[in-house]
Amino acid sequence: MIYDWLKNITFIWPENFILLGIILFLIGRYVKSENRDKGSFTVSAINIRTPATFKTRFRHLPFIFRILALTCLVMALARPQHQTQKSRSEGDGIDIVLCMDVSGSMGTTDVQPSRFQVAKEVAIEFVKNRPVDRIGLVIFAGESFTKCPITPDKNTVLNQLQTLKIMDGGYLEIGTLIGEGLAMSVNRISKGSSKSRVVILLTDGKEDAPPTRIVDPETAMEIAKANNVKVYCVGLGSATTTSEQMVKDVAGNIVRNYIDEALLTRIATSTGGRYYRATDKASLQAIYGQIDQLEKSKVEIIRYKEIQEMFIPLVLAALVFILIEVLLKYTLFKKFP
């Protein structure tokens, strides 16, 4: 941490370091003077030295503080600056809602380590690569829920993705309401100001809703079309899930293990998007990569330097060292030159 901070120190007038020669001259003269003025005398053939005291042991302190003061002043004259390179991304972003299935079957491990974990990890990578877009998160199982409204704050979205759980901790009903998840996503994104609006709907199943459902997938599709929202649908699961199977979810409940590719394809093509099938993490990453390329934002990266002048602390330090030298010289060491 300290090293990283120090390596960003730059001296604007480094030629002033030549003044350090004066300090070296003063040190040389002081040493020469000390050697000449040593307190010793000769009686007969015996060399007798005066006993060491506190003052004699530390008599060099005033001179040391004088050298420190001069060194700080020379460094201040070299005008040190702490420079930090920063960048800011600007541009025309896209409004994107990640509409994710969190039903129990997403815990199936045919996609390692699980469909749900892979979906989370790849979604997090996707969000990190969209610097200027406004992104929201809607989840659905037996009901839908807005986990994160559309926001330019990527940290908020990433935090919600990282803490996301199957059935979102268990408070969502059992089932798979694709229609309501899509309808809520369109509702959230239609309130944005961006001209480009995209929903990425990821699921591993088919519509599994009670008769009391509010919005069916066909109606949600028409709502998306009416609001000029493009929907990219992603079916996640092994190749065998194209035929209906009955499996246990993470809670031990029997659920249908089947991707309704016909429905997802119809939703995607009618809204101007595409349907993709992912059978593992690599294929899901490739899909998000394709969507990333199809829905490019106009990004302008502005780089700038943040400069902090550092000479003032050095000048203050020099004044403190000079004050200490004067106090020592005219109090504890006043008998020494």
Short mmCIF file of C-alpha atoms in Angstrom, two decimals:
data_model
loop_
_atom_site.label_atom_id
_atom_site.label_comp_id
_atom_site.label_asym_id
_atom_site.label_seq_id
_atom_site.Cartn_x
_atom_site.Cartn_y
_atom_site.Cartn_z
CA MET A 1 0.00 0.00 0.00
CA ILE A 2 2.73 2.50 1.04
CA TYR A 3 4.92 1.42 -1.89
CA ASP A 4 2.06 1.96 -4.36
CA TRP A 5 1.54 5.45 -2.93
CA LEU A 6 5.25 6.37 -3.00
CA LYS A 7 5.79 5.20 -6.58
CA ASN A 8 3.26 7.82 -7.73
CA ILE A 9 5.41 10.67 -6.34
CA THR A 10 6.87 12.84 -9.12
CA PHE A 11 9.30 15.79 -8.77
CA ILE A 12 8.48 18.66 -11.14
CA TRP A 13 11.80 20.51 -10.68
CA PRO A 14 14.33 17.72 -9.99
CA GLU A 15 17.23 19.98 -11.01
CA ASN A 16 16.94 21.61 -7.57
CA PHE A 17 18.33 18.43 -6.00
CA ILE A 18 21.76 19.88 -6.90
CA LEU A 19 21.35 21.92 -3.70
CA LEU A 20 21.92 18.70 -1.76
CA GLY A 21 25.59 19.41 -2.49
CA ILE A 22 25.42 22.26 0.05
CA ILE A 23 24.19 19.80 2.67
CA LEU A 24 27.06 17.42 1.91
CA PHE A 25 29.49 20.36 2.22
CA LEU A 26 28.04 21.28 5.65
CA ILE A 27 28.29 17.69 6.84
CA GLY A 28 31.93 17.49 5.72
CA ARG A 29 32.81 20.75 7.43
CA TYR A 30 31.06 19.66 10.62
CA VAL A 31 32.91 16.35 10.74
CA LYS A 32 36.22 18.12 10.14
CA SER A 33 35.46 20.58 12.91
CA GLU A 34 34.58 17.75 15.32
CA ASN A 35 37.84 15.95 14.62
CA ARG A 36 39.78 19.15 15.24
CA ASP A 37 38.00 20.08 18.46
CA LYS A 38 37.98 16.70 20.27
CA GLY A 39 38.22 17.21 24.01
CA SER A 40 41.49 15.44 24.90
CA PHE A 41 44.90 16.47 26.22
CA THR A 42 48.23 14.79 26.92
CA VAL A 43 49.92 14.56 30.32
CA SER A 44 53.41 12.96 30.16
CA ALA A 45 52.87 9.93 27.88
CA ILE A 46 49.24 9.25 28.87
CA ASN A 47 46.31 10.33 26.63
CA ILE A 48 43.37 11.33 28.85
CA ARG A 49 39.85 11.86 27.46
CA THR A 50 37.02 13.65 29.20
CA PRO A 51 34.27 11.30 30.50
CA ALA A 52 31.16 10.89 28.40
CA THR A 53 27.99 12.64 29.59
CA PHE A 54 24.47 13.04 28.22
CA LYS A 55 25.43 16.29 26.52
CA THR A 56 28.56 14.87 24.94
CA ARG A 57 26.79 11.75 23.71
CA PHE A 58 23.93 13.66 22.05
CA ARG A 59 25.68 16.93 21.19
CA HIS A 60 25.18 16.22 17.46
CA LEU A 61 21.37 16.34 17.68
CA PRO A 62 21.00 20.06 16.84
CA PHE A 63 23.15 19.61 13.73
CA ILE A 64 21.17 16.50 12.71
CA PHE A 65 17.90 18.43 12.93
CA ARG A 66 19.48 21.27 10.92
CA ILE A 67 20.43 18.77 8.17
CA LEU A 68 16.92 17.27 8.24
CA ALA A 69 15.42 20.76 7.88
CA LEU A 70 17.66 21.61 4.93
CA THR A 71 16.92 18.26 3.26
CA CYS A 72 13.17 18.88 3.56
CA LEU A 73 13.59 22.36 2.07
CA VAL A 74 15.57 21.02 -0.89
CA MET A 75 12.92 18.35 -1.50
CA ALA A 76 10.21 21.03 -1.28
CA LEU A 77 12.09 23.12 -3.87
CA ALA A 78 12.02 20.08 -6.19
CA ARG A 79 8.20 20.38 -5.97
CA PRO A 80 7.00 16.83 -5.29
CA GLN A 81 3.52 15.86 -6.47
CA HIS A 82 1.44 12.76 -5.88
CA GLN A 83 -0.16 11.90 -9.22
CA THR A 84 -2.97 9.37 -9.58
CA GLN A 85 -4.12 8.24 -12.99
CA LYS A 86 -7.90 7.95 -13.15
CA SER A 87 -10.44 7.28 -15.85
CA ARG A 88 -14.13 7.84 -16.29
CA SER A 89 -16.40 6.11 -18.77
CA GLU A 90 -19.07 8.11 -20.54
CA GLY A 91 -21.34 7.36 -23.44
CA ASP A 92 -24.77 6.29 -24.58
CA GLY A 93 -25.65 3.29 -22.44
CA ILE A 94 -28.34 0.67 -22.83
CA ASP A 95 -31.03 -0.18 -20.29
CA ILE A 96 -30.73 -3.89 -19.47
CA VAL A 97 -32.75 -6.07 -17.12
CA LEU A 98 -31.43 -9.48 -16.15
CA CYS A 99 -34.52 -11.66 -15.66
CA MET A 100 -33.34 -14.79 -13.84
CA ASP A 101 -35.11 -18.01 -12.93
CA VAL A 102 -34.44 -18.88 -9.27
CA SER A 103 -36.82 -21.84 -9.03
CA GLY A 104 -35.72 -25.03 -7.25
CA SER A 105 -34.74 -26.85 -10.43
CA MET A 106 -31.94 -24.29 -10.96
CA GLY A 107 -30.06 -26.20 -8.26
CA THR A 108 -29.70 -29.18 -10.59
CA THR A 109 -26.06 -30.17 -11.05
CA ASP A 110 -26.11 -31.28 -14.70
CA VAL A 111 -24.28 -27.97 -15.24
CA GLN A 112 -21.40 -27.95 -12.75
CA PRO A 113 -21.35 -26.87 -9.99
CA SER A 114 -25.06 -26.10 -10.49
CA ARG A 115 -27.20 -24.29 -13.04
CA PHE A 116 -27.88 -21.52 -10.56
CA GLN A 117 -24.23 -20.96 -9.56
CA VAL A 118 -23.11 -20.85 -13.19
CA ALA A 119 -25.91 -18.43 -14.08
CA LYS A 120 -24.83 -16.12 -11.24
CA GLU A 121 -21.14 -16.21 -12.10
CA VAL A 122 -21.65 -15.48 -15.80
CA ALA A 123 -24.16 -12.72 -15.07
CA ILE A 124 -21.63 -11.07 -12.74
CA GLU A 125 -18.98 -11.17 -15.49
CA PHE A 126 -21.46 -9.63 -17.93
CA VAL A 127 -22.33 -6.74 -15.59
CA LYS A 128 -18.65 -5.96 -14.98
CA ASN A 129 -18.10 -5.62 -18.73
CA ARG A 130 -20.89 -3.05 -19.23
CA PRO A 131 -19.39 0.22 -17.88
CA VAL A 132 -22.01 2.77 -18.96
CA ASP A 133 -25.24 0.77 -19.03
CA ARG A 134 -28.08 0.97 -16.55
CA ILE A 135 -28.83 -2.53 -15.30
CA GLY A 136 -31.59 -4.03 -13.19
CA LEU A 137 -32.32 -7.50 -11.79
CA VAL A 138 -35.68 -9.29 -11.71
CA ILE A 139 -36.05 -12.82 -10.37
CA PHE A 140 -38.89 -15.28 -10.67
CA ALA A 141 -40.01 -18.68 -9.49
CA GLY A 142 -43.67 -19.19 -8.52
CA GLU A 143 -43.87 -15.38 -8.42
CA SER A 144 -41.68 -12.54 -9.63
CA PHE A 145 -39.76 -9.95 -7.67
CA THR A 146 -37.60 -6.91 -8.49
CA LYS A 147 -34.33 -7.58 -6.78
CA CYS A 148 -32.66 -4.43 -8.07
CA PRO A 149 -34.31 -1.55 -10.01
CA ILE A 150 -32.48 -0.26 -13.08
CA THR A 151 -29.44 1.68 -11.90
CA PRO A 152 -26.08 2.90 -13.22
CA ASP A 153 -24.50 1.78 -9.93
CA LYS A 154 -22.77 -1.48 -10.89
CA ASN A 155 -21.73 -2.23 -7.31
CA THR A 156 -25.37 -2.40 -6.22
CA VAL A 157 -26.25 -4.82 -9.03
CA LEU A 158 -23.19 -6.96 -8.36
CA ASN A 159 -23.96 -7.12 -4.65
CA GLN A 160 -27.51 -8.30 -5.36
CA LEU A 161 -26.24 -10.95 -7.78
CA GLN A 162 -23.59 -12.20 -5.36
CA THR A 163 -26.08 -12.61 -2.51
CA LEU A 164 -28.80 -14.16 -4.70
CA LYS A 165 -30.08 -17.59 -3.65
CA ILE A 166 -32.34 -20.24 -5.15
CA MET A 167 -35.96 -19.28 -4.45
CA ASP A 168 -34.19 -16.14 -3.17
CA GLY A 169 -33.82 -17.50 0.31
CA GLY A 170 -37.11 -19.36 0.25
CA TYR A 171 -39.63 -16.50 0.31
CA LEU A 172 -40.76 -16.94 -3.31
CA GLU A 173 -43.48 -19.45 -4.14
CA ILE A 174 -42.68 -22.74 -5.88
CA GLY A 175 -43.18 -22.74 -9.64
CA THR A 176 -41.89 -21.08 -12.81
CA LEU A 177 -43.75 -17.96 -13.90
CA ILE A 178 -41.88 -16.93 -17.04
CA GLY A 179 -44.71 -14.63 -18.11
CA GLU A 180 -44.81 -12.67 -14.87
CA GLY A 181 -41.01 -12.46 -14.71
CA LEU A 182 -40.88 -11.03 -18.23
CA ALA A 183 -43.82 -8.67 -17.62
CA MET A 184 -42.17 -7.25 -14.49
CA SER A 185 -38.87 -6.83 -16.35
CA VAL A 186 -40.60 -4.92 -19.16
CA ASN A 187 -42.41 -2.77 -16.60
CA ARG A 188 -39.14 -1.84 -14.96
CA ILE A 189 -37.27 -1.15 -18.17
CA SER A 190 -40.07 0.82 -19.84
CA LYS A 191 -39.64 3.56 -17.23
CA GLY A 192 -36.08 4.24 -18.38
CA SER A 193 -35.00 7.03 -20.72
CA SER A 194 -32.70 4.97 -22.94
CA LYS A 195 -33.67 4.34 -26.54
CA SER A 196 -32.24 0.81 -26.38
CA ARG A 197 -33.98 -1.55 -23.97
CA VAL A 198 -32.99 -5.17 -23.51
CA VAL A 199 -34.19 -8.00 -21.31
CA ILE A 200 -32.03 -11.11 -20.91
CA LEU A 201 -34.36 -13.84 -19.70
CA LEU A 202 -32.66 -16.97 -18.37
CA THR A 203 -34.61 -20.06 -17.35
CA ASP A 204 -34.20 -23.82 -17.13
CA GLY A 205 -37.87 -24.74 -17.39
CA LYS A 206 -41.28 -24.09 -18.81
CA GLU A 207 -44.24 -22.04 -17.66
CA ASP A 208 -45.54 -23.77 -14.53
CA ALA A 209 -48.20 -21.49 -13.11
CA PRO A 210 -51.45 -21.78 -11.16
CA PRO A 211 -54.74 -20.67 -12.77
CA THR A 212 -54.55 -17.46 -10.71
CA ARG A 213 -51.47 -16.19 -12.49
CA ILE A 214 -51.62 -12.55 -13.49
CA VAL A 215 -49.72 -12.52 -16.82
CA ASP A 216 -49.11 -15.46 -19.17
CA PRO A 217 -46.00 -15.58 -21.42
CA GLU A 218 -47.89 -14.65 -24.59
CA THR A 219 -49.31 -11.52 -22.98
CA ALA A 220 -45.89 -10.61 -21.56
CA MET A 221 -44.43 -10.99 -25.05
CA GLU A 222 -46.99 -8.55 -26.48
CA ILE A 223 -46.23 -6.07 -23.69
CA ALA A 224 -42.54 -6.26 -24.56
CA LYS A 225 -43.25 -5.65 -28.25
CA ALA A 226 -45.51 -2.68 -27.44
CA ASN A 227 -42.71 -1.10 -25.39
CA ASN A 228 -39.97 -1.77 -27.97
CA VAL A 229 -38.14 -4.06 -25.57
CA LYS A 230 -35.83 -6.61 -27.14
CA VAL A 231 -35.78 -9.97 -25.33
CA TYR A 232 -32.88 -12.40 -25.45
CA CYS A 233 -33.94 -15.78 -24.07
CA VAL A 234 -31.46 -18.31 -22.68
CA GLY A 235 -32.37 -21.90 -21.87
CA LEU A 236 -29.94 -23.41 -19.35
CA GLY A 237 -29.58 -27.16 -18.85
CA SER A 238 -28.17 -30.35 -20.32
CA ALA A 239 -29.29 -31.52 -23.73
CA THR A 240 -31.65 -34.11 -22.20
CA THR A 241 -33.90 -31.39 -20.80
CA THR A 242 -35.51 -30.93 -24.23
CA SER A 243 -37.72 -33.89 -23.25
CA GLU A 244 -39.87 -33.64 -20.15
CA GLN A 245 -38.52 -35.36 -17.04
CA MET A 246 -39.56 -35.39 -13.40
CA VAL A 247 -36.72 -34.65 -10.99
CA LYS A 248 -36.28 -33.43 -7.43
CA ASP A 249 -35.35 -29.83 -6.79
CA VAL A 250 -33.07 -28.65 -3.96
CA ALA A 251 -35.97 -28.82 -1.49
CA GLY A 252 -36.81 -32.41 -2.50
CA ASN A 253 -39.94 -31.43 -4.40
CA ILE A 254 -40.80 -33.19 -7.66
CA VAL A 255 -40.57 -30.69 -10.55
CA ARG A 256 -40.64 -30.83 -14.33
CA ASN A 257 -37.17 -30.76 -15.83
CA TYR A 258 -37.93 -29.38 -19.27
CA ILE A 259 -37.04 -26.30 -21.30
CA ASP A 260 -39.88 -24.95 -23.43
CA GLU A 261 -37.66 -23.93 -26.33
CA ALA A 262 -40.63 -23.23 -28.62
CA LEU A 263 -41.99 -20.61 -26.21
CA LEU A 264 -38.59 -19.01 -25.58
CA THR A 265 -37.84 -18.88 -29.32
CA ARG A 266 -41.20 -17.26 -30.02
CA ILE A 267 -40.69 -14.61 -27.34
CA ALA A 268 -37.18 -13.80 -28.59
CA THR A 269 -37.88 -13.62 -32.32
CA SER A 270 -41.11 -11.65 -31.97
CA THR A 271 -39.34 -8.94 -29.95
CA GLY A 272 -36.25 -8.72 -32.17
CA GLY A 273 -34.00 -10.79 -29.94
CA ARG A 274 -32.60 -14.31 -30.14
CA TYR A 275 -32.97 -17.60 -28.35
CA TYR A 276 -29.85 -19.40 -27.10
CA ARG A 277 -29.28 -22.77 -25.51
CA ALA A 278 -26.54 -23.21 -22.89
CA THR A 279 -25.50 -26.67 -21.72
CA ASP A 280 -22.47 -25.68 -19.60
CA LYS A 281 -20.62 -22.65 -18.26
CA ALA A 282 -18.49 -22.19 -21.38
CA SER A 283 -21.50 -22.11 -23.69
CA LEU A 284 -23.32 -19.69 -21.36
CA GLN A 285 -20.27 -17.39 -21.34
CA ALA A 286 -20.18 -17.52 -25.12
CA ILE A 287 -23.89 -16.59 -25.26
CA TYR A 288 -23.44 -13.58 -22.99
CA GLY A 289 -20.41 -12.65 -25.08
CA GLN A 290 -22.56 -12.67 -28.23
CA ILE A 291 -25.23 -10.56 -26.56
CA ASP A 292 -22.49 -8.20 -25.40
CA GLN A 293 -21.34 -7.78 -29.01
CA LEU A 294 -24.87 -7.39 -30.39
CA GLU A 295 -25.83 -4.75 -27.84
CA LYS A 296 -22.79 -2.48 -27.84
CA SER A 297 -22.86 0.84 -26.04
CA LYS A 298 -21.09 3.94 -27.26
CA VAL A 299 -18.36 4.33 -24.68
CA GLU A 300 -15.88 7.17 -24.30
CA ILE A 301 -13.17 6.64 -21.70
CA ILE A 302 -11.84 9.91 -20.29
CA ARG A 303 -8.46 9.64 -18.57
CA TYR A 304 -7.14 12.31 -16.25
CA LYS A 305 -4.62 12.88 -13.48
CA GLU A 306 -5.45 13.74 -9.93
CA ILE A 307 -2.54 15.85 -8.64
CA GLN A 308 -1.78 16.56 -4.99
CA GLU A 309 1.03 19.03 -4.16
CA MET A 310 3.37 17.60 -1.51
CA PHE A 311 5.78 20.51 -0.87
CA ILE A 312 3.73 22.10 1.93
CA PRO A 313 4.16 19.15 4.36
CA LEU A 314 7.90 19.25 3.65
CA VAL A 315 8.11 22.98 4.39
CA LEU A 316 6.19 22.46 7.63
CA ALA A 317 8.50 19.58 8.58
CA ALA A 318 11.52 21.81 7.91
CA LEU A 319 10.13 24.51 10.20
CA VAL A 320 9.55 21.93 12.93
CA PHE A 321 13.13 20.62 12.61
CA ILE A 322 14.53 24.16 12.74
CA LEU A 323 12.48 24.90 15.86
CA ILE A 324 13.74 21.72 17.53
CA GLU A 325 17.33 22.62 16.62
CA VAL A 326 17.00 26.10 18.11
CA LEU A 327 15.41 24.78 21.30
CA LEU A 328 18.10 22.15 21.76
CA LYS A 329 20.94 24.52 20.92
CA TYR A 330 19.88 27.20 23.39
CA THR A 331 18.70 24.93 26.20
CA LEU A 332 20.25 21.47 26.68
CA PHE A 333 23.24 22.04 24.40
CA LYS A 334 23.83 25.78 24.81
CA LYS A 335 27.53 25.27 25.65
CA PHE A 336 28.14 23.55 22.33
CA PRO A 337 28.66 25.50 19.09
#
